[in-house]
Coordinates of C-alpha atoms (C1' of nucleotides) in Angstrom, one line a residue:
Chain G
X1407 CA 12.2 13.0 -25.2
X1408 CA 13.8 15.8 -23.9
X1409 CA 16.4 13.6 -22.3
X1410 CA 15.1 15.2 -18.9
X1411 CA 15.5 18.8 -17.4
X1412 CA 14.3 18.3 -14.5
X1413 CA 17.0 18.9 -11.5
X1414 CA 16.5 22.6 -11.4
X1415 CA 19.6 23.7 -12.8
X1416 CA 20.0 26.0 -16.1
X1417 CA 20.3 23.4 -18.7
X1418 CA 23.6 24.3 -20.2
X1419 CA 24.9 23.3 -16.6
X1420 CA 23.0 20.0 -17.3
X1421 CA 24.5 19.9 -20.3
X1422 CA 27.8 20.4 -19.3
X1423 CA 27.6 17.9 -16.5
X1424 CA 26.4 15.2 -18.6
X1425 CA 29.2 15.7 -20.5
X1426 CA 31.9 15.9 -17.8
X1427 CA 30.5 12.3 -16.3
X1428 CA 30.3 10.6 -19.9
X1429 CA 34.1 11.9 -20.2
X1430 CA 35.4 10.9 -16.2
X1431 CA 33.6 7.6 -17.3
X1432 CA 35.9 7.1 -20.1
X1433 CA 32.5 6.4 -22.4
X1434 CA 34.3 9.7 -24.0
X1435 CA 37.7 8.6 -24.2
X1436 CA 41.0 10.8 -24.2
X1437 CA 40.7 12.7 -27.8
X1438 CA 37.0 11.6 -28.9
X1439 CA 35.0 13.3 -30.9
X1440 CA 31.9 15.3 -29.6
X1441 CA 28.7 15.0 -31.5
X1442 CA 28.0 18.4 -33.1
X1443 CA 26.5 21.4 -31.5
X1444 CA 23.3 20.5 -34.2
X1445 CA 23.1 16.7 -33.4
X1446 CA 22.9 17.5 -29.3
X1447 CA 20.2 20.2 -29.5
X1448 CA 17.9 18.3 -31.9
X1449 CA 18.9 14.7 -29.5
X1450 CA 18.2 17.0 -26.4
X1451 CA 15.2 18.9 -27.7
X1452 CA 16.9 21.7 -27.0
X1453 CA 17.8 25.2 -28.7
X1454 CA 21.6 25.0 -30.4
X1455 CA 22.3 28.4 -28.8
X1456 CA 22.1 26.5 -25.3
X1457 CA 24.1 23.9 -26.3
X1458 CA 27.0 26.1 -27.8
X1459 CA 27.0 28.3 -24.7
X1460 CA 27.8 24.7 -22.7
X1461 CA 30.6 24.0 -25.4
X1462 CA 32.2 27.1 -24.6
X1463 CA 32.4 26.9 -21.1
X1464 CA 33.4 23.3 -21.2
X1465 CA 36.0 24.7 -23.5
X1466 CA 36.5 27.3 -20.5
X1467 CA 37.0 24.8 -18.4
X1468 CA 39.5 22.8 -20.2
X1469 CA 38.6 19.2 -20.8
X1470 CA 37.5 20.2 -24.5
X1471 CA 38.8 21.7 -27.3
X1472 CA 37.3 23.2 -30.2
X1473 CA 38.6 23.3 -33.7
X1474 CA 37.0 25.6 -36.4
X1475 CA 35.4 23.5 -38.9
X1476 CA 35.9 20.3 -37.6
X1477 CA 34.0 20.1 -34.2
X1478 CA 34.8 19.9 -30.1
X1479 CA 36.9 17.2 -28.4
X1480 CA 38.0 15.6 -25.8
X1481 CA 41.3 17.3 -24.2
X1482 CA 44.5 15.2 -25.5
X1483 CA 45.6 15.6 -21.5
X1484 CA 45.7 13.2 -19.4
X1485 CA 46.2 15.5 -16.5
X1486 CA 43.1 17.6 -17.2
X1487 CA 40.9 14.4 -17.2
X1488 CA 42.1 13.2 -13.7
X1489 CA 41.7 16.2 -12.7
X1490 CA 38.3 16.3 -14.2
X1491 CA 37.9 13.0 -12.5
X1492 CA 38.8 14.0 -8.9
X1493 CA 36.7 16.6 -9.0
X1494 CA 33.7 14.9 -9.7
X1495 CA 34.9 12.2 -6.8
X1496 CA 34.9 15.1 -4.6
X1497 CA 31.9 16.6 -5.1
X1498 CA 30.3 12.8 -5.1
X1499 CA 32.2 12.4 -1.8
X1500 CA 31.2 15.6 0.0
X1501 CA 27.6 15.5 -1.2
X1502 CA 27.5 11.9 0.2
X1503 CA 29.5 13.1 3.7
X1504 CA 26.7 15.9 3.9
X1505 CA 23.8 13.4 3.1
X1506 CA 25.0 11.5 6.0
X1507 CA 25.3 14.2 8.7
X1508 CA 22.0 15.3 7.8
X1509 CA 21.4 11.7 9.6
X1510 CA 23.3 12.6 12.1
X1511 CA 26.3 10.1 11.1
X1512 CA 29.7 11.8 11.7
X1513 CA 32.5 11.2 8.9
X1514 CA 34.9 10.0 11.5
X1515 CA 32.0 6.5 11.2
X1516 CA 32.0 6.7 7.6
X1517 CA 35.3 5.1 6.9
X1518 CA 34.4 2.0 9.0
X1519 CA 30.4 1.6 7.3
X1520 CA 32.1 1.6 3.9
X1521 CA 34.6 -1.3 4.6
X1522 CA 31.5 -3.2 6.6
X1523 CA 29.6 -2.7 3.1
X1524 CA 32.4 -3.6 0.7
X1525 CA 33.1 -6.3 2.8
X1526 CA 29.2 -7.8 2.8
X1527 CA 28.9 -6.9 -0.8
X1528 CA 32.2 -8.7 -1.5
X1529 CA 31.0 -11.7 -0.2
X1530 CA 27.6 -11.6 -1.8
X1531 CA 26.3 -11.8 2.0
X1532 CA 23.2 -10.2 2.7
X1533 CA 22.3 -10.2 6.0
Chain E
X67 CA 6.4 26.8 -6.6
X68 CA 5.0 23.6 -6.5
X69 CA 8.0 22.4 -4.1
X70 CA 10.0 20.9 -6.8
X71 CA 8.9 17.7 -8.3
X72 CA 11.0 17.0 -11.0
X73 CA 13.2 13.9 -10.1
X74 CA 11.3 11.2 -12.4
X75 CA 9.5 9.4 -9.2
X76 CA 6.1 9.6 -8.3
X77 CA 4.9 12.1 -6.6
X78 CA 3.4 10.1 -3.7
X79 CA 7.3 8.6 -3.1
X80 CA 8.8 11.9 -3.4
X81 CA 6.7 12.7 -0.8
X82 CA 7.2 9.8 1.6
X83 CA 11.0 10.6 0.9
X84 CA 10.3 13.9 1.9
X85 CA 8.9 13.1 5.4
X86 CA 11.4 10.1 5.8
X87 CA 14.6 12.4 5.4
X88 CA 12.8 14.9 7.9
X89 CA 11.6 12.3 10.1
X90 CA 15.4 10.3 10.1
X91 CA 17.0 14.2 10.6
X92 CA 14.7 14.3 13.7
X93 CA 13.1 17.7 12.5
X94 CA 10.1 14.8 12.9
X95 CA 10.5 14.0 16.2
X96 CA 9.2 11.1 17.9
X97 CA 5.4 11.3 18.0
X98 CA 5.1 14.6 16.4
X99 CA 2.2 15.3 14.6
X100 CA 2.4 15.3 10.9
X101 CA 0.7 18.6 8.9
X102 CA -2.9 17.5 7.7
X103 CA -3.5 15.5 4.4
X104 CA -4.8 18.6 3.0
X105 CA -2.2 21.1 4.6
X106 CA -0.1 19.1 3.1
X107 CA -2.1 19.1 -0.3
X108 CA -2.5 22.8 -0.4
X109 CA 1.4 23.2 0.6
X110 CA 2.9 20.8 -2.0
X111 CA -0.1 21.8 -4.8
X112 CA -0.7 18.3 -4.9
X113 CA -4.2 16.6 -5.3
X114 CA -5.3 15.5 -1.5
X115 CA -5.7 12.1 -3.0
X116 CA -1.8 11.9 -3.7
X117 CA -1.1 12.8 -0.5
X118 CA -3.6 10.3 0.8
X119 CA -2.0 7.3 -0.4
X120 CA 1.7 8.8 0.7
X121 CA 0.5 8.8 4.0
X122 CA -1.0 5.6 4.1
X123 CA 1.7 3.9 2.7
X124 CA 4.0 5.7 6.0
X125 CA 1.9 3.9 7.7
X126 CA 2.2 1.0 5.9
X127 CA 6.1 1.0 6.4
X128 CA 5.6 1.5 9.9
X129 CA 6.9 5.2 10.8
X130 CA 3.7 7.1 11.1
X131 CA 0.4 6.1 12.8
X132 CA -2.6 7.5 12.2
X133 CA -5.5 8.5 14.8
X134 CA -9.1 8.1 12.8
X135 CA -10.4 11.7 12.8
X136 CA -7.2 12.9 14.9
X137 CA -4.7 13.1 12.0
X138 CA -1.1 11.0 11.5
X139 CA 1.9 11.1 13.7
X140 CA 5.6 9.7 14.2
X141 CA 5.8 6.7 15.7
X142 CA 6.8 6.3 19.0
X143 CA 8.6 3.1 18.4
X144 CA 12.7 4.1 18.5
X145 CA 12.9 0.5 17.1
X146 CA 11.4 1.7 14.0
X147 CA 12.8 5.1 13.8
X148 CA 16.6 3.8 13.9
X149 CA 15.5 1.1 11.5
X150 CA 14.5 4.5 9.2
X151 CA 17.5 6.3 9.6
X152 CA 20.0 3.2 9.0
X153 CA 18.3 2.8 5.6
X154 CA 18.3 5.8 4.3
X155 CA 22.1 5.5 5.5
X156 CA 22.2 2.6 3.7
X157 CA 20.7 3.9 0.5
X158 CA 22.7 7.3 0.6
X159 CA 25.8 4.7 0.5
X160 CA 25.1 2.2 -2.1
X161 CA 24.1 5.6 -4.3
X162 CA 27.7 6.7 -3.3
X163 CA 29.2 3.5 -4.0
X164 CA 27.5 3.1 -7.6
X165 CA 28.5 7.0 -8.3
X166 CA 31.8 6.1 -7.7
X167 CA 32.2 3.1 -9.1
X168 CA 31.1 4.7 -12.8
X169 CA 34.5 6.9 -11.8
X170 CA 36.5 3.7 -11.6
X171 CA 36.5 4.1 -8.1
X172 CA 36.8 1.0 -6.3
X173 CA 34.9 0.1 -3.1
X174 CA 38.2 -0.7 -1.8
X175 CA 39.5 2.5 -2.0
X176 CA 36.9 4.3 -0.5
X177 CA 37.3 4.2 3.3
X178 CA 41.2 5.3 2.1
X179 CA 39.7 7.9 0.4
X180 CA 37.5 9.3 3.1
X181 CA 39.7 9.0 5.7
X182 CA 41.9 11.0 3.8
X183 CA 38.9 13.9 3.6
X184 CA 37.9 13.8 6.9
X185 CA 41.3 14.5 7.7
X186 CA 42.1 17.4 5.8
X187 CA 38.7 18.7 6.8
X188 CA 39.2 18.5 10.5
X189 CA 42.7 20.7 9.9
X190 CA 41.3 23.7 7.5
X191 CA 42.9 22.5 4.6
X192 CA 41.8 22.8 1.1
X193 CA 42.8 20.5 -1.2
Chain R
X294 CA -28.5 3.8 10.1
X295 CA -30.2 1.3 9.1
X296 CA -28.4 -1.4 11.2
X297 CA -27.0 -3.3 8.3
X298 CA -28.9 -5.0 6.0
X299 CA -26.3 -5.7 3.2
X300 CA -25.9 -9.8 3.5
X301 CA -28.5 -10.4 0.6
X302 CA -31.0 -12.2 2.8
X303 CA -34.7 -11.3 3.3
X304 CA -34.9 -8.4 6.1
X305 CA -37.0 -10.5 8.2
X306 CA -34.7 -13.3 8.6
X307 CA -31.9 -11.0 9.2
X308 CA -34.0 -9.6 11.8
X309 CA -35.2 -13.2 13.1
X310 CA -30.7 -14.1 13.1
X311 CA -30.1 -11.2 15.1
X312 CA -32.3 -12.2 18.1
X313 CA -31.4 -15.8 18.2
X314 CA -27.6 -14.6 18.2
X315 CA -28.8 -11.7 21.4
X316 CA -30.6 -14.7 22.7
X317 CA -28.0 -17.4 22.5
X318 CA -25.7 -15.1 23.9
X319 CA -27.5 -14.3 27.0
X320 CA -28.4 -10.9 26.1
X321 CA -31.7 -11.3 25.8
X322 CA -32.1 -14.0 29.0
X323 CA -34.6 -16.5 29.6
X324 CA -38.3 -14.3 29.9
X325 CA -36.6 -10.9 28.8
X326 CA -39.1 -8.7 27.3
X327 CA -38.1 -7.8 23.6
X328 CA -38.8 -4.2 22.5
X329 CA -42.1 -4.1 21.0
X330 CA -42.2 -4.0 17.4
X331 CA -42.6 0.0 16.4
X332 CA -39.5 -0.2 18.1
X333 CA -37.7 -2.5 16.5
X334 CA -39.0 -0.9 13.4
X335 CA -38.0 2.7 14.3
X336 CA -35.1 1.3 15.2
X337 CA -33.8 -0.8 12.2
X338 CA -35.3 1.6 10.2
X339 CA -38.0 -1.2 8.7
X340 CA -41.0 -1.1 8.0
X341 CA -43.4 -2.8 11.3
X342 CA -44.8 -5.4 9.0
X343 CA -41.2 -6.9 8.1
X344 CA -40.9 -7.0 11.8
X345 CA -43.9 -8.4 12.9
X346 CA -43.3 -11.3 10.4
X347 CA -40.2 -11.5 12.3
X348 CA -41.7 -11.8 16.0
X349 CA -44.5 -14.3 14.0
X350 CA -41.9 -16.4 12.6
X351 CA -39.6 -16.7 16.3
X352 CA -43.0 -17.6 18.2
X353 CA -43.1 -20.6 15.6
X354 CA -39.7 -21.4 15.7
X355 CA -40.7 -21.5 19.9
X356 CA -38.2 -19.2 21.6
X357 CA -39.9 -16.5 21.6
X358 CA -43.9 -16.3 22.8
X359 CA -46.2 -13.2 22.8
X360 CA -48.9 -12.3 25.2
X361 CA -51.3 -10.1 23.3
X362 CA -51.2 -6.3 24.8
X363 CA -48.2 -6.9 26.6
X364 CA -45.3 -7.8 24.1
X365 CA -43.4 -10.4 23.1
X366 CA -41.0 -12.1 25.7
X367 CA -37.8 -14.8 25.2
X368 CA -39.4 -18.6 26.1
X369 CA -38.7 -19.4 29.9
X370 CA -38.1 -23.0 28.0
X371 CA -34.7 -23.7 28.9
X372 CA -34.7 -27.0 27.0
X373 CA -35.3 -24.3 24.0
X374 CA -32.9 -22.4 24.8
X375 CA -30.0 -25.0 24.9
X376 CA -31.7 -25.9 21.6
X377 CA -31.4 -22.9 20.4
X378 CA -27.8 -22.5 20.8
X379 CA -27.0 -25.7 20.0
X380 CA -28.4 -24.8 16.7
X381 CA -26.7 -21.8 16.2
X382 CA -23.3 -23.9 17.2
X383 CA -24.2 -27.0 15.0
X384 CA -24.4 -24.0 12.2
X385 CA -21.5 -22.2 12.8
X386 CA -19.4 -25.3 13.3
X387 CA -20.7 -27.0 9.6
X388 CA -19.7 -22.9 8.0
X389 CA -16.1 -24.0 9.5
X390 CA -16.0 -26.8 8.5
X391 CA -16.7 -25.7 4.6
X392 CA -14.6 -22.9 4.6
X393 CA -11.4 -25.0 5.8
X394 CA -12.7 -27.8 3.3
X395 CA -12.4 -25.7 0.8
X396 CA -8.8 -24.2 1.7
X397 CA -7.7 -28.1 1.4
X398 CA -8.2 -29.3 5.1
X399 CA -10.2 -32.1 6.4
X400 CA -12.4 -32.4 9.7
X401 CA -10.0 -35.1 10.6
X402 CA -6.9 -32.1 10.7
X403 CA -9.1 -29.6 12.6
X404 CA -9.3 -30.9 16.3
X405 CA -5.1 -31.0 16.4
X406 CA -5.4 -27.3 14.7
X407 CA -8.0 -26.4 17.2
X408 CA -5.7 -28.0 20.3
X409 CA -2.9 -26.3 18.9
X410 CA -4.3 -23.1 18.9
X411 CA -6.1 -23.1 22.0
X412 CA -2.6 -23.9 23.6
X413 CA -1.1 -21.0 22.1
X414 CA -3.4 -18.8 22.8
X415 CA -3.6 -19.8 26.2
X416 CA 0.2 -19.4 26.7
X417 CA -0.4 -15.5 24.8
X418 CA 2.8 -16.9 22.5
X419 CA 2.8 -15.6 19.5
X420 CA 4.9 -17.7 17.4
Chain N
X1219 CA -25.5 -7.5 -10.6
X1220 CA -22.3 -6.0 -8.9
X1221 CA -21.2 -9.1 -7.8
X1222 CA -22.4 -8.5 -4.2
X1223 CA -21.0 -5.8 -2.3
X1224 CA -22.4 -6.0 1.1
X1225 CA -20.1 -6.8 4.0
X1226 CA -19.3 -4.0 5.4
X1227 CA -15.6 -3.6 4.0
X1228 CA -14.1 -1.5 1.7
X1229 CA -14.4 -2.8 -2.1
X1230 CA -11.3 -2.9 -2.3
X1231 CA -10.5 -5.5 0.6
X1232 CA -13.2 -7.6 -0.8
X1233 CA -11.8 -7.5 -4.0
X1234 CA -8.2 -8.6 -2.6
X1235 CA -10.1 -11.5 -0.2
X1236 CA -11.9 -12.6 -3.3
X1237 CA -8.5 -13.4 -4.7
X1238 CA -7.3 -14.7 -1.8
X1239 CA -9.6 -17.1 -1.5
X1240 CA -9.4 -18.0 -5.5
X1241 CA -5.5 -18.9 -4.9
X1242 CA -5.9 -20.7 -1.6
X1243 CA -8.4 -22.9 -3.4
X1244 CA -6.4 -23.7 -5.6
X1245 CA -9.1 -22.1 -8.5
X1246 CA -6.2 -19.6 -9.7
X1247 CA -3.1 -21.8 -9.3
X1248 CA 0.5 -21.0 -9.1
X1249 CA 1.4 -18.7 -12.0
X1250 CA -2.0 -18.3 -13.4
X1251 CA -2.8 -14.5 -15.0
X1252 CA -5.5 -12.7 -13.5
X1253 CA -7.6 -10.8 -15.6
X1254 CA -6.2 -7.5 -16.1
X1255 CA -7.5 -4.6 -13.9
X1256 CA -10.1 -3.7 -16.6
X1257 CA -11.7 -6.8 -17.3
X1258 CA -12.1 -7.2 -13.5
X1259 CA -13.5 -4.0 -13.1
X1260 CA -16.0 -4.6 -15.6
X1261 CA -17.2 -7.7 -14.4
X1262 CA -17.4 -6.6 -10.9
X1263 CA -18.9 -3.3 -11.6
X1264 CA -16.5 -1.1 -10.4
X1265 CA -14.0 1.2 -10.9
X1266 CA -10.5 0.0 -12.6
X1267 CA -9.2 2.7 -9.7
X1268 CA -10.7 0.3 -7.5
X1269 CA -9.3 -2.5 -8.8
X1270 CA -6.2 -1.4 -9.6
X1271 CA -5.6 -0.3 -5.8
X1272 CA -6.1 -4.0 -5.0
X1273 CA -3.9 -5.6 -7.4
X1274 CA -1.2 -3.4 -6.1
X1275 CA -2.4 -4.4 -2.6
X1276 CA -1.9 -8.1 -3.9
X1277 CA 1.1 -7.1 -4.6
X1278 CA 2.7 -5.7 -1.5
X1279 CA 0.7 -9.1 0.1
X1280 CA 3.0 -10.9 -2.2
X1281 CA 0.9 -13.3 -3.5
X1282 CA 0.6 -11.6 -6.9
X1283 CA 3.5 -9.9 -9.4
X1284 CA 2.8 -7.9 -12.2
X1285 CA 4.8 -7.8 -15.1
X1286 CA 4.5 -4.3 -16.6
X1287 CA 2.5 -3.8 -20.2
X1288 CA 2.0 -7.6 -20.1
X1289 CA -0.4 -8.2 -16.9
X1290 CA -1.0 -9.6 -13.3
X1291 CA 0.3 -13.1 -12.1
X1292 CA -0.5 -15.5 -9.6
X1293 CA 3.3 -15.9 -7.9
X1294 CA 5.4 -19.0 -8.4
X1295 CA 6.8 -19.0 -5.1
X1296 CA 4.7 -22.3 -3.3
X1297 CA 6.2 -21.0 0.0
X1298 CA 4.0 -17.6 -0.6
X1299 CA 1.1 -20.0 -1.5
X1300 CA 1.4 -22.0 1.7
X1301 CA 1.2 -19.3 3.9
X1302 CA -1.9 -17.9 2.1
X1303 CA -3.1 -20.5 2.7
X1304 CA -1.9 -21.1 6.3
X1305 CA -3.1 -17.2 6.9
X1306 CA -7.1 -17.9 5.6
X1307 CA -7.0 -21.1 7.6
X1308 CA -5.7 -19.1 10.7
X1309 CA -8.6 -16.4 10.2
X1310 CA -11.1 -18.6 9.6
X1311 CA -10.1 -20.7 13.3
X1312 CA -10.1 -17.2 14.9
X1313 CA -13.7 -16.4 13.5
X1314 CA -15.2 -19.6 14.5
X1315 CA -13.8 -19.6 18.0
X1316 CA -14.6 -16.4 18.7
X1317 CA -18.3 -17.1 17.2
X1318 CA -18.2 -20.3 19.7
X1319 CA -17.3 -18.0 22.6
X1320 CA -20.1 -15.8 22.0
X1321 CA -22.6 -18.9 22.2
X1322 CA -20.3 -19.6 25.3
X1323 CA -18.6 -22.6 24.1
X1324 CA -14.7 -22.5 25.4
X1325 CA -12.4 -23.4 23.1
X1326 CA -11.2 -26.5 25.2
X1327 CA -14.7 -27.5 24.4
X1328 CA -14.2 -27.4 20.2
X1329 CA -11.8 -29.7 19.5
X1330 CA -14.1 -32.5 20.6
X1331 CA -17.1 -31.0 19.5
X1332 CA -15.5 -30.9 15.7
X1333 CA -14.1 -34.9 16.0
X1334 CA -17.8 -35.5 17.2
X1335 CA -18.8 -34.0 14.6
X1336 CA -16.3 -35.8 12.3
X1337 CA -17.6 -38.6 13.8
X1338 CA -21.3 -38.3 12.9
X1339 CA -20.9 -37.0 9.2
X1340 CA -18.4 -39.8 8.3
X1341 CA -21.5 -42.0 9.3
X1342 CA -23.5 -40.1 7.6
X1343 CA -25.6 -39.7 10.6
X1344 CA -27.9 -36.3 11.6
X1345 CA -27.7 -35.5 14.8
Chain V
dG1155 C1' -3.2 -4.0 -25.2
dT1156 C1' -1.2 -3.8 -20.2
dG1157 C1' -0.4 -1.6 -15.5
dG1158 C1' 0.7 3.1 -13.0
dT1159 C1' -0.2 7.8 -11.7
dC1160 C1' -2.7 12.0 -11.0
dT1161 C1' -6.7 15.0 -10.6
dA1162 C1' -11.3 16.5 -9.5
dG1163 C1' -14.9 16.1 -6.7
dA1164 C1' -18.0 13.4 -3.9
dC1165 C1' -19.5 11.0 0.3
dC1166 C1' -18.6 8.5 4.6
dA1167 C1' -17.2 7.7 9.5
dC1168 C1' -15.0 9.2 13.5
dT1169 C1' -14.3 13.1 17.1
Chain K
dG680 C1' -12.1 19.1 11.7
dT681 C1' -9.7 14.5 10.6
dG682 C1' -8.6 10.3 7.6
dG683 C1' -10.8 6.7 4.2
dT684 C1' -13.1 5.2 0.1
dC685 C1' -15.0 5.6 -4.5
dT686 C1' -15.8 7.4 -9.1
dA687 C1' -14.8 9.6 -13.4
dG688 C1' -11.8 10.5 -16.7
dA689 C1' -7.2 11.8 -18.2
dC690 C1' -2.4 10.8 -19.4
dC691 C1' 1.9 8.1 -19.3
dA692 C1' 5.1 4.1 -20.1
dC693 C1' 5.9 -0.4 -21.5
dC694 C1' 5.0 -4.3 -24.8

DNA sequence: GTGGTCTAGACCACT
DNA sequence: GTGGTCTAGACCACC
């Protein structure tokens, strides 16, 4: 299945962010291999051109490199992949802080909802 | 454009969503009358019969009524509208909590975190 | 519309039920006139020989007695008419009787289940 | 024959109160498979949409769980089962007294009509 | 095989 | 016009 393109975005963004959250996830560790530009497009029914233009950007980017002949990996540095990592904590942070306006709930509240919750689920409360 | 339905849910939740996120933003207001079942059909290029059982199940949750051969409308209970608005709240942070938390992120950390962004929001800063 | 003849009884006893139950109830009082049976017939949409069986069939049950070219009236009988709803009582109360049987609950549970919710009822609790 | 579709409610309300009345009984105990929307369809004549709609109704009621692929279960929660059970006994009060008030019986007047009648039936007596 | 969703088009009741 | 129900037949996902 064609591991689903759905969201509306061009799918070598899709591509790329899949990768970016396996890698701030640490399921693709510091150095790791990438599967090859073949083995995604045939996994994600999708044409190899696609999924080389999302190597290259990621490459762009930083958090992979690419050696000729051997395939695309992981950046060795650990500063790129926090880096990598807070930005995909921002971006979860200020699409959640927008959600939450949209309710009319003001970010100033926010800090004091999120400790009530950890707190609850801490406890396994559920009321 | 058949107003996006991509995210793998059914189409009669996506649009229940749809109506709970407008009716929780209050661009539903209290009592306002909801578009027809086929208006709504015809906007969303949906079958009428999808839209049929999103609308009964509103009413099944208790946020719209519906007015035999008058057509459906927000319910005038506030009760029932905050109860809305706190869940989606409620959903929109566990979503957060989980997103995070595949980061590494801990709950505990969050409310720091937020604080933090808030903060540097309110002054103009960027990062 | 054919006034509902769904319940999978003969017409003319469905016809004969609905007068005792307009009698019993005081609709029909002691010496009202009935409507004359091309009435009935137009309007239950039956043909006048499935109501005249009807009429035929009250007169021998006795409450209800026809004077020939003036129509058929309710019996000025009261002791008939008590009789009449104490056999539409005596019925009702032996269809309650099975249907709570059958849920598991004896006649002997059903007057403290009856007190108890005349009481609440009375009070308009809800609990 | 379609297995009697008469009372004036939607199929597939009679379909649900069919089952109902099959788990308060006891006839489809606690964590008994129904048949599966098909089979049910075909014996009642009807269409599996039909069916289907009330299963998921049966659902919602809680009563029922479905296990995907595999089929539809009586639940094993007795607390569910008693207040089936408490729900159909409840309806089935409300009918009778309000079929008593009709006939102008109060519902003060019930409780000792039902021990009389108690009374007489436990020596096997008629009236 | 199971349940779950969607569409198309019909008919009804209420206003 | 409105919502409510039903049918027919299709396709999907899970087991």
């Amino acid at each position: 299945m064609p591991h689903q393109f759905n969201e509306n975005l061009p799918i070598y963004l899709q591509i790329i962010r899949r990768f970016e959250v396996a890698v701030a996830r640490g399921e693709l560790a510091q150095g790791a291999k990438l599967p090859s530009v073949r083995e995604t497009a045939i996994e994600m029914q999708v044409n190899p051109n696609t999924v080389q233009r999302a190597y290259q950007e990621m490459e762009r980017i930083g958090f992979v490199t690419t050696k000729r002949g051997q395939g695309s990996y992981v950046t060795d540095d650990p500063v790129v992949l926090t880096g990598l990592r807070d930005r995909l904590a921002q971006e979860s942070i200020e699409r959640f802080i927008t959600e939450m306006a949209a309710l009319g709930i003001h970010a100033s509240e926010l800090a004091a909802m999120l400790a009530n919750y950890a707190h609850r689920a801490g406890n396994g409360q559920s009321e």
